[in-house]
Short mmCIF file of C-alpha atoms in Angstrom, two decimals:
data_model
loop_
_atom_site.label_atom_id
_atom_site.label_comp_id
_atom_site.label_asym_id
_atom_site.label_seq_id
_atom_site.Cartn_x
_atom_site.Cartn_y
_atom_site.Cartn_z
CA MET A 431 -171.57 -183.14 -94.82
CA SER A 432 -172.37 -183.61 -91.09
CA LYS A 433 -174.94 -180.90 -91.19
CA THR A 434 -176.59 -178.59 -93.38
CA TYR A 435 -174.06 -175.50 -94.28
CA ASP A 436 -175.03 -172.51 -92.37
CA PRO A 437 -172.35 -169.13 -94.37
CA TYR A 438 -173.69 -167.04 -91.37
CA ASP A 439 -172.70 -169.61 -88.73
CA ASN A 440 -169.24 -170.29 -90.86
CA VAL A 441 -169.12 -166.19 -90.16
CA LEU A 442 -169.33 -166.44 -86.67
CA SER A 443 -167.08 -168.59 -86.02
CA ILE A 444 -164.35 -166.89 -87.66
CA ILE A 445 -165.35 -163.37 -85.91
CA GLU A 446 -165.25 -165.38 -82.48
CA ASN A 447 -161.59 -167.05 -83.06
CA ALA A 448 -160.31 -163.64 -84.20
CA ALA A 449 -161.89 -161.72 -81.28
CA SER A 450 -160.33 -164.35 -78.48
CA ILE A 451 -156.59 -164.22 -80.20
CA LEU A 452 -157.17 -160.60 -80.16
CA GLY A 453 -158.47 -160.45 -76.10
CA TYR A 454 -162.02 -159.23 -76.65
CA THR A 455 -164.32 -160.04 -74.67
CA LYS A 456 -167.73 -162.22 -74.96
CA SER A 457 -169.44 -158.83 -74.85
CA GLU A 458 -167.29 -156.30 -77.08
CA CYS A 459 -167.29 -159.82 -79.60
CA ASP A 460 -171.36 -159.61 -79.60
CA VAL A 461 -171.56 -156.35 -80.21
CA ILE A 462 -170.83 -156.57 -83.68
CA ALA A 463 -171.77 -160.38 -84.05
CA ALA A 464 -175.28 -159.12 -84.48
CA PRO A 465 -176.78 -157.67 -87.74
CA GLU A 466 -177.94 -154.37 -86.77
CA ARG A 467 -181.00 -154.73 -89.39
CA GLU A 468 -182.86 -157.05 -90.99
CA LEU A 469 -185.56 -156.20 -93.03
CA LYS A 470 -187.77 -158.78 -95.05
CA VAL A 471 -190.60 -157.44 -97.85
CA SER A 472 -192.73 -158.63 -99.85
CA VAL A 473 -192.38 -157.88 -103.67
CA PRO A 474 -195.61 -158.00 -105.65
CA ILE A 475 -195.35 -157.38 -109.32
CA ILE A 476 -197.53 -157.38 -112.47
CA MET A 477 -195.81 -160.32 -114.65
CA ASP A 478 -196.14 -160.04 -118.47
CA ASP A 479 -199.53 -162.81 -118.83
CA GLY A 480 -201.37 -160.09 -116.77
CA THR A 481 -200.86 -162.24 -113.32
CA THR A 482 -199.78 -161.21 -110.10
CA LYS A 483 -196.96 -162.45 -108.43
CA THR A 484 -195.12 -162.21 -104.74
CA PHE A 485 -191.55 -162.01 -104.28
CA SER A 486 -189.53 -162.53 -101.25
CA GLY A 487 -186.73 -159.73 -100.69
CA TYR A 488 -184.03 -159.14 -98.20
CA ARG A 489 -181.85 -156.60 -97.68
CA VAL A 490 -179.45 -156.19 -93.87
CA GLN A 491 -177.55 -154.23 -92.75
CA HIS A 492 -174.85 -155.90 -90.76
CA SER A 493 -172.90 -152.56 -89.26
CA THR A 494 -172.95 -148.83 -89.57
CA VAL A 495 -170.15 -148.72 -86.96
CA ARG A 496 -167.37 -147.08 -89.95
CA GLY A 497 -169.82 -145.87 -92.09
CA PRO A 498 -172.84 -146.22 -94.29
CA ALA A 499 -173.89 -150.13 -94.85
CA LYS A 500 -172.51 -151.40 -98.27
CA GLY A 501 -173.00 -154.34 -100.09
CA GLY A 502 -174.18 -155.94 -102.79
CA ILE A 503 -178.15 -157.07 -104.19
CA ARG A 504 -178.22 -160.42 -105.72
CA TYR A 505 -180.84 -161.70 -107.28
CA HIS A 506 -181.12 -165.55 -107.77
CA GLN A 507 -183.49 -168.53 -106.63
CA ASP A 508 -181.95 -169.85 -103.56
CA VAL A 509 -181.48 -166.42 -101.49
CA ASN A 510 -181.99 -166.92 -98.30
CA LEU A 511 -182.08 -164.61 -94.87
CA ASN A 512 -179.10 -166.49 -93.56
CA GLU A 513 -177.30 -166.39 -96.47
CA VAL A 514 -178.12 -162.34 -97.17
CA LYS A 515 -176.99 -162.06 -93.15
CA ALA A 516 -173.71 -163.70 -94.08
CA LEU A 517 -172.98 -161.72 -97.16
CA ALA A 518 -173.82 -158.50 -95.22
CA ALA A 519 -170.86 -159.38 -92.25
CA TRP A 520 -168.70 -160.78 -95.17
CA MET A 521 -169.31 -156.91 -96.35
CA THR A 522 -168.10 -155.32 -92.79
CA PHE A 523 -164.68 -157.06 -92.63
CA LYS A 524 -164.18 -156.45 -96.26
CA CYS A 525 -164.50 -152.86 -96.00
CA ALA A 526 -162.79 -152.94 -92.96
CA ILE A 527 -159.22 -154.69 -94.18
CA VAL A 528 -158.94 -152.31 -97.26
CA ASN A 529 -159.62 -149.25 -94.58
CA ILE A 530 -162.20 -147.63 -96.54
CA PRO A 531 -165.09 -145.59 -94.40
CA TYR A 532 -167.90 -147.91 -94.86
CA GLY A 533 -169.91 -150.65 -92.67
CA GLY A 534 -171.03 -153.96 -94.60
CA GLY A 535 -175.08 -154.77 -96.27
CA LYS A 536 -176.55 -156.83 -98.45
CA GLY A 537 -180.01 -157.42 -100.26
CA GLY A 538 -181.29 -160.19 -102.02
CA VAL A 539 -184.56 -161.28 -103.94
CA VAL A 540 -185.43 -164.82 -104.38
CA CYS A 541 -185.84 -165.08 -107.94
CA ASP A 542 -184.63 -166.72 -110.77
CA PRO A 543 -183.66 -163.24 -113.24
CA SER A 544 -182.97 -165.98 -116.32
CA LYS A 545 -186.45 -166.64 -116.41
CA LEU A 546 -188.18 -162.73 -116.06
CA SER A 547 -188.56 -160.95 -118.78
CA LYS A 548 -186.63 -157.20 -118.93
CA GLY A 549 -189.79 -155.69 -118.39
CA GLU A 550 -190.83 -158.05 -115.37
CA LEU A 551 -186.92 -157.97 -114.23
CA ARG A 552 -187.43 -154.02 -114.31
CA ARG A 553 -190.79 -153.92 -112.47
CA LEU A 554 -189.74 -156.22 -109.93
CA THR A 555 -186.40 -153.89 -109.17
CA ARG A 556 -188.69 -150.83 -108.99
CA ARG A 557 -191.24 -152.26 -106.49
CA TYR A 558 -188.24 -153.79 -104.53
CA THR A 559 -186.08 -150.32 -104.54
CA ALA A 560 -189.28 -148.54 -103.21
CA MET A 561 -189.82 -151.18 -99.99
CA ILE A 562 -186.12 -150.99 -98.97
CA ALA A 563 -186.31 -147.52 -99.65
CA PRO A 564 -186.61 -146.32 -96.32
CA VAL A 565 -183.22 -147.56 -95.17
CA ILE A 566 -181.01 -146.87 -97.99
CA GLY A 567 -179.70 -143.80 -99.50
CA PRO A 568 -176.09 -142.44 -99.96
CA ASP A 569 -175.47 -141.82 -96.38
CA GLU A 570 -177.18 -144.81 -94.95
CA ASP A 571 -176.72 -147.55 -97.24
CA ILE A 572 -175.26 -147.99 -101.03
CA PRO A 573 -176.41 -151.10 -102.81
CA ALA A 574 -174.32 -152.49 -105.73
CA PRO A 575 -174.47 -155.20 -108.21
CA ASP A 576 -174.16 -159.08 -106.62
CA VAL A 577 -174.61 -162.07 -108.61
CA GLY A 578 -178.09 -162.16 -110.91
CA THR A 579 -177.40 -158.05 -110.90
CA THR A 580 -176.19 -155.84 -113.28
CA PRO A 581 -175.26 -152.09 -114.21
CA GLU A 582 -178.54 -151.56 -115.72
CA VAL A 583 -180.86 -152.80 -112.69
CA MET A 584 -178.60 -150.62 -110.61
CA GLY A 585 -179.61 -147.74 -113.25
CA TRP A 586 -183.44 -148.57 -112.08
CA ILE A 587 -182.52 -148.61 -108.69
CA MET A 588 -180.65 -145.34 -108.79
CA ASP A 589 -184.09 -143.81 -111.04
CA THR A 590 -187.03 -145.14 -108.73
CA TYR A 591 -184.91 -143.61 -105.41
CA SER A 592 -184.86 -140.61 -107.23
CA MET A 593 -188.26 -140.54 -108.09
CA LEU A 594 -188.90 -141.21 -104.67
CA LYS A 595 -186.75 -138.04 -103.16
CA GLY A 596 -187.83 -135.68 -106.25
CA HIS A 597 -183.81 -135.04 -107.39
CA CYS A 598 -181.43 -137.13 -108.80
CA VAL A 599 -179.42 -138.78 -106.29
CA PRO A 600 -176.67 -141.12 -108.27
CA GLY A 601 -175.00 -141.85 -104.71
CA VAL A 602 -177.51 -144.14 -103.56
CA VAL A 603 -176.05 -147.18 -105.57
CA THR A 604 -173.00 -148.17 -107.13
CA GLY A 605 -172.09 -150.39 -109.77
CA LYS A 606 -174.14 -147.75 -112.38
CA PRO A 607 -173.58 -147.34 -116.10
CA ILE A 608 -171.12 -145.13 -116.96
CA ALA A 609 -173.72 -142.40 -118.24
CA LEU A 610 -175.44 -142.76 -114.95
CA GLY A 611 -172.41 -141.34 -112.70
CA GLY A 612 -170.73 -145.10 -112.88
CA ALA A 613 -167.26 -145.17 -111.81
CA GLN A 614 -164.64 -145.83 -115.24
CA GLY A 615 -163.43 -149.64 -114.15
CA ARG A 616 -165.50 -150.27 -111.93
CA ASN A 617 -167.45 -153.43 -114.03
CA ALA A 618 -163.86 -155.07 -113.81
CA ALA A 619 -163.02 -154.27 -110.50
CA THR A 620 -163.88 -157.10 -108.37
CA GLY A 621 -161.93 -159.22 -110.91
CA ARG A 622 -158.45 -156.92 -111.16
CA GLY A 623 -158.38 -156.76 -107.71
CA VAL A 624 -158.37 -160.53 -107.38
CA MET A 625 -155.52 -160.18 -110.27
CA LEU A 626 -153.55 -158.30 -107.80
CA THR A 627 -154.08 -160.38 -104.93
CA THR A 628 -153.04 -163.51 -107.09
CA LEU A 629 -150.22 -161.69 -108.53
CA ASN A 630 -148.96 -160.68 -104.95
CA ILE A 631 -149.38 -164.12 -103.33
CA LEU A 632 -147.20 -165.27 -105.96
CA LYS A 633 -144.54 -163.09 -105.65
CA LYS A 634 -144.63 -164.12 -102.09
CA GLU A 635 -144.31 -167.56 -103.28
CA ASN A 636 -141.50 -166.77 -105.65
CA ILE A 637 -143.67 -168.67 -108.82
CA PRO A 638 -143.27 -166.67 -111.62
CA VAL A 639 -146.59 -165.53 -113.17
CA SER A 640 -145.56 -166.70 -116.46
CA GLU A 641 -145.17 -170.41 -114.99
CA ALA A 642 -148.59 -170.58 -112.98
CA THR A 643 -151.14 -172.53 -114.04
CA ILE A 644 -154.93 -171.20 -112.92
CA ALA A 645 -157.99 -172.75 -112.65
CA VAL A 646 -161.01 -170.07 -112.79
CA GLN A 647 -164.77 -171.65 -111.22
CA GLY A 648 -167.06 -169.61 -112.42
CA MET A 649 -167.35 -167.43 -115.54
CA GLY A 650 -169.60 -164.41 -114.12
CA ASN A 651 -168.25 -160.61 -114.25
CA VAL A 652 -165.81 -161.77 -111.45
CA GLY A 653 -164.25 -164.61 -112.79
CA SER A 654 -164.35 -163.81 -116.27
CA ASN A 655 -162.29 -160.39 -115.69
CA ALA A 656 -160.09 -162.12 -113.18
CA ALA A 657 -159.44 -164.89 -115.66
CA ARG A 658 -158.87 -162.15 -118.81
CA ILE A 659 -156.69 -159.87 -116.44
CA LEU A 660 -154.40 -162.80 -115.85
CA HIS A 661 -154.37 -163.95 -119.22
CA GLU A 662 -152.67 -160.38 -120.31
CA GLN A 663 -150.58 -160.63 -117.63
CA GLY A 664 -149.00 -163.34 -118.88
CA ALA A 665 -150.07 -166.60 -116.73
CA THR A 666 -151.62 -169.78 -117.93
CA ILE A 667 -155.49 -170.50 -117.74
CA VAL A 668 -156.21 -174.01 -118.47
CA ALA A 669 -159.20 -174.68 -116.91
CA VAL A 670 -162.58 -172.35 -116.69
CA SER A 671 -166.42 -172.91 -115.80
CA ASP A 672 -169.83 -171.88 -115.65
CA ILE A 673 -173.35 -173.05 -114.62
CA SER A 674 -172.96 -175.12 -117.83
CA GLY A 675 -169.78 -176.98 -116.67
CA GLY A 676 -165.96 -176.53 -117.44
CA ILE A 677 -163.81 -176.70 -120.02
CA TYR A 678 -160.17 -178.10 -119.95
CA LYS A 679 -156.53 -177.30 -122.30
CA GLU A 680 -153.50 -178.10 -120.93
CA GLY A 681 -151.52 -175.67 -122.53
CA GLY A 682 -153.62 -173.00 -121.94
CA LEU A 683 -157.21 -171.67 -122.96
CA PRO A 684 -157.79 -168.85 -125.52
CA ILE A 685 -159.53 -166.67 -123.15
CA PRO A 686 -159.83 -164.02 -125.48
CA GLU A 687 -161.92 -166.20 -127.83
CA ILE A 688 -163.41 -167.69 -124.92
CA MET A 689 -164.35 -163.80 -123.66
CA GLU A 690 -166.02 -163.15 -127.11
CA HIS A 691 -168.23 -166.50 -127.17
CA LEU A 692 -169.25 -165.51 -123.84
CA SER A 693 -170.23 -161.60 -124.50
CA VAL A 694 -173.38 -163.01 -126.70
CA HIS A 695 -176.73 -163.38 -124.95
CA GLY A 696 -177.39 -166.38 -123.96
CA ASN A 697 -173.83 -168.39 -124.89
CA LEU A 698 -172.33 -170.57 -122.28
CA LEU A 699 -169.05 -172.66 -121.90
CA ASP A 700 -170.93 -175.69 -123.03
CA SER A 701 -171.27 -174.38 -126.82
CA PHE A 702 -167.52 -173.34 -127.00
CA GLU A 703 -165.85 -175.49 -129.52
CA GLY A 704 -161.61 -175.06 -129.67
CA GLU A 705 -158.94 -177.55 -130.85
CA GLY A 706 -157.88 -180.11 -127.81
CA ILE A 707 -160.47 -178.15 -125.50
CA GLN A 708 -161.74 -181.26 -123.17
CA ARG A 709 -164.90 -180.60 -121.19
CA ILE A 710 -164.71 -181.18 -116.80
CA SER A 711 -167.04 -180.68 -114.71
CA ASN A 712 -167.47 -177.82 -112.01
CA GLU A 713 -166.30 -180.73 -109.60
CA GLU A 714 -163.29 -182.11 -111.56
CA LEU A 715 -162.05 -178.17 -112.37
CA LEU A 716 -161.68 -178.00 -108.42
CA THR A 717 -159.45 -180.57 -107.93
CA LEU A 718 -157.18 -180.09 -111.22
CA PRO A 719 -153.51 -180.10 -110.00
CA VAL A 720 -152.75 -176.59 -110.64
CA THR A 721 -150.70 -173.68 -109.30
CA VAL A 722 -153.81 -171.78 -108.48
CA LEU A 723 -157.80 -171.90 -107.76
CA ILE A 724 -159.85 -169.74 -108.22
CA PRO A 725 -163.11 -169.88 -107.01
CA ALA A 726 -165.41 -167.36 -108.15
CA ALA A 727 -168.81 -168.84 -107.89
CA LEU A 728 -171.28 -169.13 -105.00
CA GLU A 729 -170.69 -170.45 -101.31
CA ASN A 730 -169.55 -173.42 -100.16
CA GLN A 731 -168.16 -175.10 -102.89
CA ILE A 732 -165.13 -176.12 -101.05
CA ASN A 733 -166.46 -178.29 -98.57
CA SER A 734 -165.90 -181.24 -96.54
CA SER A 735 -166.85 -183.67 -99.00
CA ASN A 736 -164.22 -182.55 -101.47
CA ALA A 737 -161.32 -180.17 -99.73
CA SER A 738 -159.31 -183.68 -99.50
CA LYS A 739 -159.10 -183.83 -103.24
CA ILE A 740 -157.61 -180.10 -103.98
CA GLN A 741 -154.25 -180.01 -105.58
CA ALA A 742 -153.94 -176.48 -106.00
CA LYS A 743 -150.89 -175.15 -104.34
CA ILE A 744 -152.94 -171.77 -103.71
CA ILE A 745 -156.52 -170.81 -103.52
CA VAL A 746 -157.70 -166.91 -103.66
CA GLU A 747 -161.38 -166.83 -102.99
CA ALA A 748 -163.20 -164.78 -105.31
CA ALA A 749 -166.25 -165.55 -104.48
CA ASN A 750 -168.22 -164.75 -101.23
CA GLY A 751 -167.60 -167.60 -98.71
CA PRO A 752 -166.82 -170.58 -101.09
CA THR A 753 -164.56 -172.15 -98.48
CA ALA A 754 -166.68 -173.79 -95.19
CA LEU A 755 -164.66 -173.94 -92.57
CA GLU A 756 -164.62 -177.46 -91.79
CA ALA A 757 -162.39 -177.59 -95.36
CA ASP A 758 -160.23 -174.50 -93.92
CA GLU A 759 -158.14 -177.18 -91.55
CA ILE A 760 -158.45 -179.73 -94.49
CA LEU A 761 -156.86 -177.52 -96.89
CA ALA A 762 -154.48 -176.04 -93.73
CA GLU A 763 -153.01 -179.63 -93.04
CA LYS A 764 -152.26 -179.93 -96.87
CA GLY A 765 -150.24 -177.08 -96.71
CA ILE A 766 -152.19 -175.51 -99.51
CA ILE A 767 -151.94 -171.77 -99.20
CA LEU A 768 -155.44 -169.91 -99.31
CA VAL A 769 -156.26 -165.97 -99.94
CA PRO A 770 -159.65 -165.31 -98.24
CA ASP A 771 -162.58 -163.62 -99.88
CA ILE A 772 -162.64 -160.36 -97.82
CA LEU A 773 -159.39 -159.52 -98.98
CA ALA A 774 -159.30 -161.25 -102.45
CA ASN A 775 -162.36 -159.97 -103.74
CA ALA A 776 -162.73 -156.59 -102.29
CA GLY A 777 -161.71 -154.54 -105.75
CA GLY A 778 -165.41 -153.99 -106.37
CA VAL A 779 -166.22 -152.00 -102.73
CA VAL A 780 -163.00 -150.27 -103.20
CA VAL A 781 -163.67 -149.20 -106.94
CA SER A 782 -167.53 -148.51 -105.65
CA TYR A 783 -166.18 -146.40 -102.93
CA PHE A 784 -164.49 -144.29 -105.73
CA GLU A 785 -167.31 -143.99 -107.38
CA TRP A 786 -169.50 -143.06 -104.33
CA VAL A 787 -167.14 -140.13 -103.46
CA GLN A 788 -167.30 -139.02 -107.23
CA ASN A 789 -170.60 -138.83 -106.61
CA ILE A 790 -171.72 -137.22 -103.76
CA GLN A 791 -168.54 -134.78 -104.48
CA SER A 792 -169.20 -134.14 -108.34
CA LEU A 793 -165.36 -135.74 -109.49
CA TYR A 794 -164.41 -137.64 -111.77
CA TRP A 795 -161.18 -139.69 -112.20
CA SER A 796 -160.17 -141.75 -115.51
CA GLU A 797 -160.11 -145.73 -115.55
CA GLU A 798 -156.05 -145.41 -115.60
CA GLU A 799 -156.79 -143.15 -111.70
CA ALA A 800 -159.14 -145.96 -110.24
CA ASN A 801 -156.92 -148.53 -111.07
CA SER A 802 -154.18 -146.77 -110.27
CA LYS A 803 -155.60 -146.05 -106.59
CA LEU A 804 -156.76 -149.63 -106.59
CA GLN A 805 -153.80 -151.05 -106.89
CA VAL A 806 -152.26 -149.08 -103.82
CA ILE A 807 -154.97 -149.85 -102.15
CA MET A 808 -155.13 -153.34 -102.85
CA ASP A 809 -151.17 -153.81 -101.98
CA GLN A 810 -151.27 -152.59 -98.75
CA ALA A 811 -154.35 -154.50 -97.37
CA PHE A 812 -152.38 -157.69 -98.78
CA GLU A 813 -148.97 -156.78 -96.89
CA SER A 814 -150.74 -156.17 -93.73
CA MET A 815 -152.97 -159.33 -93.67
CA TRP A 816 -149.52 -161.36 -94.83
CA ASP A 817 -147.33 -159.45 -91.98
CA ILE A 818 -149.94 -160.27 -89.11
CA ALA A 819 -150.78 -163.64 -90.09
CA LYS A 820 -146.46 -164.32 -90.00
CA GLU A 821 -146.29 -162.32 -86.67
CA LYS A 822 -149.21 -164.34 -85.62
CA ASP A 823 -148.01 -167.64 -87.42
CA VAL A 824 -151.78 -168.22 -88.10
CA SER A 825 -153.57 -168.15 -91.35
CA LEU A 826 -153.97 -165.75 -94.05
CA ARG A 827 -157.59 -165.56 -93.21
CA THR A 828 -157.53 -165.05 -89.88
CA GLY A 829 -154.69 -162.50 -90.40
CA ALA A 830 -157.19 -160.59 -92.43
CA TYR A 831 -159.72 -161.29 -89.24
CA LEU A 832 -157.76 -159.87 -86.90
CA ILE A 833 -156.99 -156.99 -88.63
CA ALA A 834 -160.92 -156.06 -89.79
CA VAL A 835 -162.38 -157.52 -86.19
CA LYS A 836 -159.96 -155.01 -84.54
CA ARG A 837 -160.79 -151.93 -86.74
CA VAL A 838 -164.88 -152.52 -86.14
CA ILE A 839 -164.42 -153.22 -82.54
CA GLU A 840 -162.34 -150.58 -81.87
CA ALA A 841 -164.39 -148.04 -83.73
CA LYS A 842 -167.77 -149.50 -81.95
CA LYS A 843 -165.83 -148.91 -78.64
CA MET A 844 -164.48 -145.20 -79.55
CA ARG A 845 -168.14 -144.54 -80.40
CA GLY A 846 -169.94 -146.48 -77.52
CA ILE A 847 -173.05 -147.48 -76.78
CA TRP A 848 -176.19 -145.07 -77.43
CA PRO A 849 -177.76 -144.18 -75.45
#
């Protein structure tokens, strides 16, 4: 690539383009471009061998114009401030496109959770929570799981925050275990939202789901649930991958068996065996001639170096920022339809919103109720994005941002600048 990829620059370019099309001034756009708050913390913990190690952590609140900041916490060795800023901004517009009353936030700790014991991970989580406690809370900023974190980690955050406050505060975080106030259906919600979005775009393109072939890059929580539910809907999942590489089978992979294999702690796809399975790399998976490609790993997976090789008819972005800005132009020239991340993977934050509502109002919804409400919101958001993209003759990504940016800027204009 010609320059180092900066995800925040990527976000700013998209915001500026949408604001320009909408006719907003530079000053109106600038107000929502910069994060409201950026917090960097040092997180010292005692390791199992008795030594003390200090980790770096972040919490960024991009916007609270439409409601409390909302966004996950990522544990990954490559976490950096610009990545967290970009993820926080994506959350602002993700919440806006599905029209739930949240702003955007994101957090992260620079660590490799696979190299930490459970005790070290728990101590890291509790100390990090204590360090960001002054800026989070059910009315201020509500974290959730992201790459490298789990419902168990969210439970530790909730407990730590509650101990600091002196009473139970379940609404401080979402994605918790059910026993601690978690929502039914939350674990699979992002993947379910990807499934609903995929079905919606297939319907628009008059492609029966039974005739669709799908490749999924990344078999973490989002990718694995998307693959599982799409398989249940009748789609043929021909390829999946994780950090160990990918597997491919032209006639379709045995997704239930793969899910069972991955459910065993430590198992990766490189140890999965099955008749007719071919080993492929993550790069090869991205360039397969499939109906739908679902990138569900990290940012910048589709970029200027490989976009011209993409053969999928449709891309549904399950990860945050998997496509670099320059790749968008290449894909458009090839006639590839791309459904953007801020809509495609919004299922998780929608059901997180359900969880938060239940926590603060002492309600309880069944998984069927949550899934039904999720489908209504995802379908409405998809139709709104599709309609404005066709009306303005722009990409679906631009269409989504036209809606989201307008909602955020208009909310800011109505609130005004204090003092």
